[in-house]
Amino acid sequence: MNQADYQQLQQLRQMIERHNYEYYVLNESTVTDAEYDRLMQQLRKIESEHPEWVTPDSPSQRVSGQPADGFETVVHEVPMLSLDNAFGEQDMHDFVRRIQDRLRQQDDFEFCCEPKLDGLAISLLYENGVLVRAATRGDGTTGENITANAKAIRNIPLRLRGNGYPAILEVRGEVYMTRSGFEAMNERFRSNEEKTYMNPRNAASGALRQLDSRITAQRPLEFCCYSVGRVEQGTVPDSQYALLKQLQQWGLKINSEMRQVTGVDGCLDYFQQMLNKRDGLDYDIDGVVFKIDDMALQKRLGFVSRAPRWAIAHKFPAQEEQTRLLAVDYQVGRTGAITPVARLEPVFVGGVTVSNATLHNLDEITRLGLAINDQVIIRRAGDVIPQIVKVAHQADDDERQVIEIPTACPVCGSDVLRVEGEAALRCTAGLFCDAQRKEGLKHFVSRKAMDIEGLGDKLIDTLVDLKLVNHFSDLFRLTFEQLVNLERMAEKSANNLLEALEHSKQTTLPRFLFSLGIREVGETTARNLANHFADLNELMHASEEDLQGVDDVGPVAARNVAAFFAETHNRDEVQALLDLGIQWPVQQQDSTDAVLAGQTWVVTGKLEALSRDEASERLLALGAKVAGSVSKKTTRVVAGPGAGSKLKKANELNIPVMDEAEFMDYLKTLEN
């Protein structure tokens, strides 16, 4: 070994990593770009002459040379939990009160607070200080391995600085793009006549999931850490605030706006400060995260399903902007409902450019007093569909145009009908209307219905346009020859789709009923109908009176179900599907002998160990009825994060509530 060269290599690596830390973590520039490039060139020269000295944590190894074939799945040994949300001061007071009640102390707790970055959560795994894996959050339990792309992000250290870190340390944080970096990148794209991005979050998401890390390296991405996951063979500080400060010492960026505050008043003051600062920051935030600072108290408080009891995200109010209403178009849904859609003069609001907004129904137009060319207020909160809140200024009389109500279906030209007591217009053509046919098919194949993988919206549009599919049953008559001749449909794709269609034939009665698209028959009603009648033939011949005897089935739903099965063509279609092989396990009818017979349960929020559908199926198998809403008749509620109004109503009615862990333990005692 040439000791002098090896020693120079180590010195170069240390110098480059120190410059990276000072520039990307501390926001300090202590060396010119030219000097930095010279050091990197020297390092690469030595490593090219001595390839056996190249290690994964070398600054030269940030970007891999070849694109990856795809992303491997990563299982998070410690789940990456989501946070419950607070939307106002009362929610924050309730959050603190719950902590006080659970800990049985009325102290003003210390909180660690920081802005909630509008980016993408990832996990960084360090072994003996070296970055060995990076993964996306995914669904919180499994994510995607993005190690090569994470290494391309300049402020993610390939090796931790200093010493004292645990042998296994998993760091969690957010990848995002600054506003200035985003604008500079888009300007570069525009000058090269390339496609630009709509907002920093979408740009960051696209960059992070590039299969070629060389492309990721060209994007102005940053990483900011906010917590840890796995910690083995070592310890970390026992304070959230001190933990983040320690992570900074080990070379990781933390948010400079992070603060420690006392009590709920301190939290609310900090929230207002960040709300005032929001527009002046060089990065997008959509709220503030508050965490109990004491790690021992965090451990005592524990978790509720997929969210910690000791942390909450206080979201900023919805963002609003003003723009002009250009026109109102009409869309036709799968049940024939004709919905107005506002076409707007494009306006940037809530992080995206908005040119369309929902108007819900004709009554909404009347309520708003809306007309073409009016100036309107648009609201967008998070990923919610933008909506018109109110008319800001009416247009002048000579410009203001009355919004015309359609007298014929905008798709097929058939007559439209407005049913008494309903706000929506409806096309009367049924499946003879292409819009209803396409939307009905899309519902039929959807994940919660027949769950036919590979049948996307565009393919359904094509199949209907080519007259290959007119009814649900036609899907199961498709041949390899028909599919392989379609545009962008190769032999493998055609075979995969045929296999998916065959696999979907093994279903359940609730899924099958839901897939038919009967008005007012959602997932819960479909389950209750299946549980009550058990036999499809019996259900098809049930009277409206019989149907109203089913839990959660009122007069409107009963009338729709009876009317659907009264139609000869609907009965023929159901029989055709059965003849083509669709089947399900025989389901037992309601039994008074079942362990949960006579009980009504509600499952709400997002569960981790099993889906809400699976939880409902388990309850149904034990004889319970599963309702979609909470009432005085409800026996018990299973609540995951995001339970919202159903959980609130359960508490108001003093109905027992279980979190997911308690629910799973309860099921074990009943099913064993």
PDB file of N, CA and C in Angstrom, residues 379-416:
ATOM      1  N   ARG A 379     -61.072  27.861  -2.508  1.00  0.00           N
ATOM      2  CA  ARG A 379     -60.394  27.315  -1.324  1.00  0.00           C
ATOM      3  C   ARG A 379     -59.841  25.940  -1.651  1.00  0.00           C
ATOM      4  N   ARG A 380     -58.606  25.732  -1.227  1.00  0.00           N
ATOM      5  CA  ARG A 380     -58.000  24.405  -1.361  1.00  0.00           C
ATOM      6  C   ARG A 380     -57.233  24.091  -0.092  1.00  0.00           C
ATOM      7  N   ALA A 381     -57.539  22.944   0.528  1.00  0.00           N
ATOM      8  CA  ALA A 381     -56.855  22.524   1.751  1.00  0.00           C
ATOM      9  C   ALA A 381     -56.228  21.165   1.509  1.00  0.00           C
ATOM     10  N   GLY A 382     -54.890  21.111   1.510  1.00  0.00           N
ATOM     11  CA  GLY A 382     -54.206  19.840   1.296  1.00  0.00           C
ATOM     12  C   GLY A 382     -54.549  19.277  -0.068  1.00  0.00           C
ATOM     13  N   ASP A 383     -54.932  17.970  -0.072  1.00  0.00           N
ATOM     14  CA  ASP A 383     -55.263  17.310  -1.328  1.00  0.00           C
ATOM     15  C   ASP A 383     -56.752  17.340  -1.639  1.00  0.00           C
ATOM     16  N   VAL A 384     -57.524  18.140  -0.876  1.00  0.00           N
ATOM     17  CA  VAL A 384     -58.958  18.215  -1.101  1.00  0.00           C
ATOM     18  C   VAL A 384     -59.235  18.905  -2.433  1.00  0.00           C
ATOM     19  N   ILE A 385     -60.255  18.421  -3.158  1.00  0.00           N
ATOM     20  CA  ILE A 385     -60.630  19.031  -4.446  1.00  0.00           C
ATOM     21  C   ILE A 385     -60.990  20.501  -4.218  1.00  0.00           C
ATOM     22  N   PRO A 386     -60.442  21.409  -5.008  1.00  0.00           N
ATOM     23  CA  PRO A 386     -60.754  22.836  -4.824  1.00  0.00           C
ATOM     24  C   PRO A 386     -62.258  23.097  -4.938  1.00  0.00           C
ATOM     25  N   GLN A 387     -62.729  24.059  -4.164  1.00  0.00           N
ATOM     26  CA  GLN A 387     -64.143  24.394  -4.230  1.00  0.00           C
ATOM     27  C   GLN A 387     -64.337  25.907  -4.215  1.00  0.00           C
ATOM     28  N   ILE A 388     -65.448  26.338  -4.778  1.00  0.00           N
ATOM     29  CA  ILE A 388     -65.804  27.760  -4.753  1.00  0.00           C
ATOM     30  C   ILE A 388     -66.498  28.043  -3.427  1.00  0.00           C
ATOM     31  N   VAL A 389     -65.959  28.988  -2.668  1.00  0.00           N
ATOM     32  CA  VAL A 389     -66.506  29.311  -1.350  1.00  0.00           C
ATOM     33  C   VAL A 389     -67.618  30.345  -1.454  1.00  0.00           C
ATOM     34  N   LYS A 390     -67.366  31.380  -2.258  1.00  0.00           N
ATOM     35  CA  LYS A 390     -68.370  32.435  -2.381  1.00  0.00           C
ATOM     36  C   LYS A 390     -68.031  33.318  -3.579  1.00  0.00           C
ATOM     37  N   VAL A 391     -68.984  34.160  -3.925  1.00  0.00           N
ATOM     38  CA  VAL A 391     -68.757  35.163  -4.964  1.00  0.00           C
ATOM     39  C   VAL A 391     -68.140  36.389  -4.307  1.00  0.00           C
ATOM     40  N   ALA A 392     -66.955  36.791  -4.784  1.00  0.00           N
ATOM     41  CA  ALA A 392     -66.296  37.976  -4.227  1.00  0.00           C
ATOM     42  C   ALA A 392     -66.881  39.253  -4.822  1.00  0.00           C
ATOM     43  N   HIS A 393     -67.009  39.268  -6.152  1.00  0.00           N
ATOM     44  CA  HIS A 393     -67.577  40.434  -6.836  1.00  0.00           C
ATOM     45  C   HIS A 393     -68.357  39.942  -8.044  1.00  0.00           C
ATOM     46  N   GLN A 394     -69.566  40.431  -8.201  1.00  0.00           N
ATOM     47  CA  GLN A 394     -70.335  40.098  -9.387  1.00  0.00           C
ATOM     48  C   GLN A 394     -69.801  40.864 -10.588  1.00  0.00           C
ATOM     49  N   ALA A 395     -69.853  40.201 -11.739  1.00  0.00           N
ATOM     50  CA  ALA A 395     -69.425  40.874 -12.968  1.00  0.00           C
ATOM     51  C   ALA A 395     -70.424  41.966 -13.342  1.00  0.00           C
ATOM     52  N   ASP A 396     -69.990  42.889 -14.165  1.00  0.00           N
ATOM     53  CA  ASP A 396     -70.902  43.924 -14.655  1.00  0.00           C
ATOM     54  C   ASP A 396     -72.050  43.278 -15.421  1.00  0.00           C
ATOM     55  N   ASP A 397     -73.200  43.962 -15.432  1.00  0.00           N
ATOM     56  CA  ASP A 397     -74.397  43.391 -16.041  1.00  0.00           C
ATOM     57  C   ASP A 397     -74.191  42.992 -17.496  1.00  0.00           C
ATOM     58  N   ASP A 398     -73.411  43.785 -18.239  1.00  0.00           N
ATOM     59  CA  ASP A 398     -73.237  43.476 -19.657  1.00  0.00           C
ATOM     60  C   ASP A 398     -72.300  42.285 -19.886  1.00  0.00           C
ATOM     61  N   GLU A 399     -71.556  41.850 -18.843  1.00  0.00           N
ATOM     62  CA  GLU A 399     -70.643  40.700 -18.958  1.00  0.00           C
ATOM     63  C   GLU A 399     -71.181  39.467 -18.235  1.00  0.00           C
ATOM     64  N   ARG A 400     -72.035  39.685 -17.254  1.00  0.00           N
ATOM     65  CA  ARG A 400     -72.525  38.586 -16.415  1.00  0.00           C
ATOM     66  C   ARG A 400     -73.501  37.707 -17.195  1.00  0.00           C
ATOM     67  N   GLN A 401     -73.208  36.388 -17.211  1.00  0.00           N
ATOM     68  CA  GLN A 401     -74.037  35.459 -17.980  1.00  0.00           C
ATOM     69  C   GLN A 401     -74.655  34.413 -17.051  1.00  0.00           C
ATOM     70  N   VAL A 402     -75.924  34.172 -17.240  1.00  0.00           N
ATOM     71  CA  VAL A 402     -76.632  33.162 -16.451  1.00  0.00           C
ATOM     72  C   VAL A 402     -76.095  31.768 -16.805  1.00  0.00           C
ATOM     73  N   ILE A 403     -75.888  30.939 -15.794  1.00  0.00           N
ATOM     74  CA  ILE A 403     -75.432  29.563 -16.021  1.00  0.00           C
ATOM     75  C   ILE A 403     -76.612  28.728 -16.510  1.00  0.00           C
ATOM     76  N   GLU A 404     -76.461  28.143 -17.679  1.00  0.00           N
ATOM     77  CA  GLU A 404     -77.551  27.365 -18.280  1.00  0.00           C
ATOM     78  C   GLU A 404     -77.618  25.966 -17.675  1.00  0.00           C
ATOM     79  N   ILE A 405     -78.844  25.522 -17.394  1.00  0.00           N
ATOM     80  CA  ILE A 405     -79.075  24.190 -16.856  1.00  0.00           C
ATOM     81  C   ILE A 405     -79.356  23.256 -18.032  1.00  0.00           C
ATOM     82  N   PRO A 406     -78.650  22.136 -18.140  1.00  0.00           N
ATOM     83  CA  PRO A 406     -78.842  21.253 -19.298  1.00  0.00           C
ATOM     84  C   PRO A 406     -80.236  20.621 -19.325  1.00  0.00           C
ATOM     85  N   THR A 407     -80.801  20.546 -20.514  1.00  0.00           N
ATOM     86  CA  THR A 407     -82.092  19.871 -20.695  1.00  0.00           C
ATOM     87  C   THR A 407     -81.905  18.498 -21.326  1.00  0.00           C
ATOM     88  N   ALA A 408     -80.664  18.197 -21.735  1.00  0.00           N
ATOM     89  CA  ALA A 408     -80.341  16.889 -22.303  1.00  0.00           C
ATOM     90  C   ALA A 408     -78.982  16.457 -21.760  1.00  0.00           C
ATOM     91  N   CYS A 409     -78.733  15.169 -21.750  1.00  0.00           N
ATOM     92  CA  CYS A 409     -77.449  14.648 -21.264  1.00  0.00           C
ATOM     93  C   CYS A 409     -76.321  15.177 -22.136  1.00  0.00           C
ATOM     94  N   PRO A 410     -75.269  15.762 -21.547  1.00  0.00           N
ATOM     95  CA  PRO A 410     -74.171  16.317 -22.356  1.00  0.00           C
ATOM     96  C   PRO A 410     -73.348  15.254 -23.064  1.00  0.00           C
ATOM     97  N   VAL A 411     -73.539  13.968 -22.718  1.00  0.00           N
ATOM     98  CA  VAL A 411     -72.762  12.902 -23.355  1.00  0.00           C
ATOM     99  C   VAL A 411     -73.558  12.215 -24.459  1.00  0.00           C
ATOM    100  N   CYS A 412     -74.807  11.810 -24.144  1.00  0.00           N
ATOM    101  CA  CYS A 412     -75.561  11.014 -25.107  1.00  0.00           C
ATOM    102  C   CYS A 412     -76.776  11.740 -25.669  1.00  0.00           C
ATOM    103  N   GLY A 413     -77.131  12.904 -25.109  1.00  0.00           N
ATOM    104  CA  GLY A 413     -78.249  13.670 -25.612  1.00  0.00           C
ATOM    105  C   GLY A 413     -79.615  13.207 -25.137  1.00  0.00           C
ATOM    106  N   SER A 414     -79.637  12.221 -24.257  1.00  0.00           N
ATOM    107  CA  SER A 414     -80.919  11.716 -23.754  1.00  0.00           C
ATOM    108  C   SER A 414     -81.551  12.723 -22.802  1.00  0.00           C
ATOM    109  N   ASP A 415     -82.850  12.492 -22.518  1.00  0.00           N
ATOM    110  CA  ASP A 415     -83.556  13.372 -21.591  1.00  0.00           C
ATOM    111  C   ASP A 415     -82.930  13.308 -20.197  1.00  0.00           C
ATOM    112  N   VAL A 416     -83.056  14.415 -19.471  1.00  0.00           N
ATOM    113  CA  VAL A 416     -82.579  14.439 -18.098  1.00  0.00           C
ATOM    114  C   VAL A 416     -83.779  14.577 -17.167  1.00  0.00           C
TER     115      VAL A 416
END
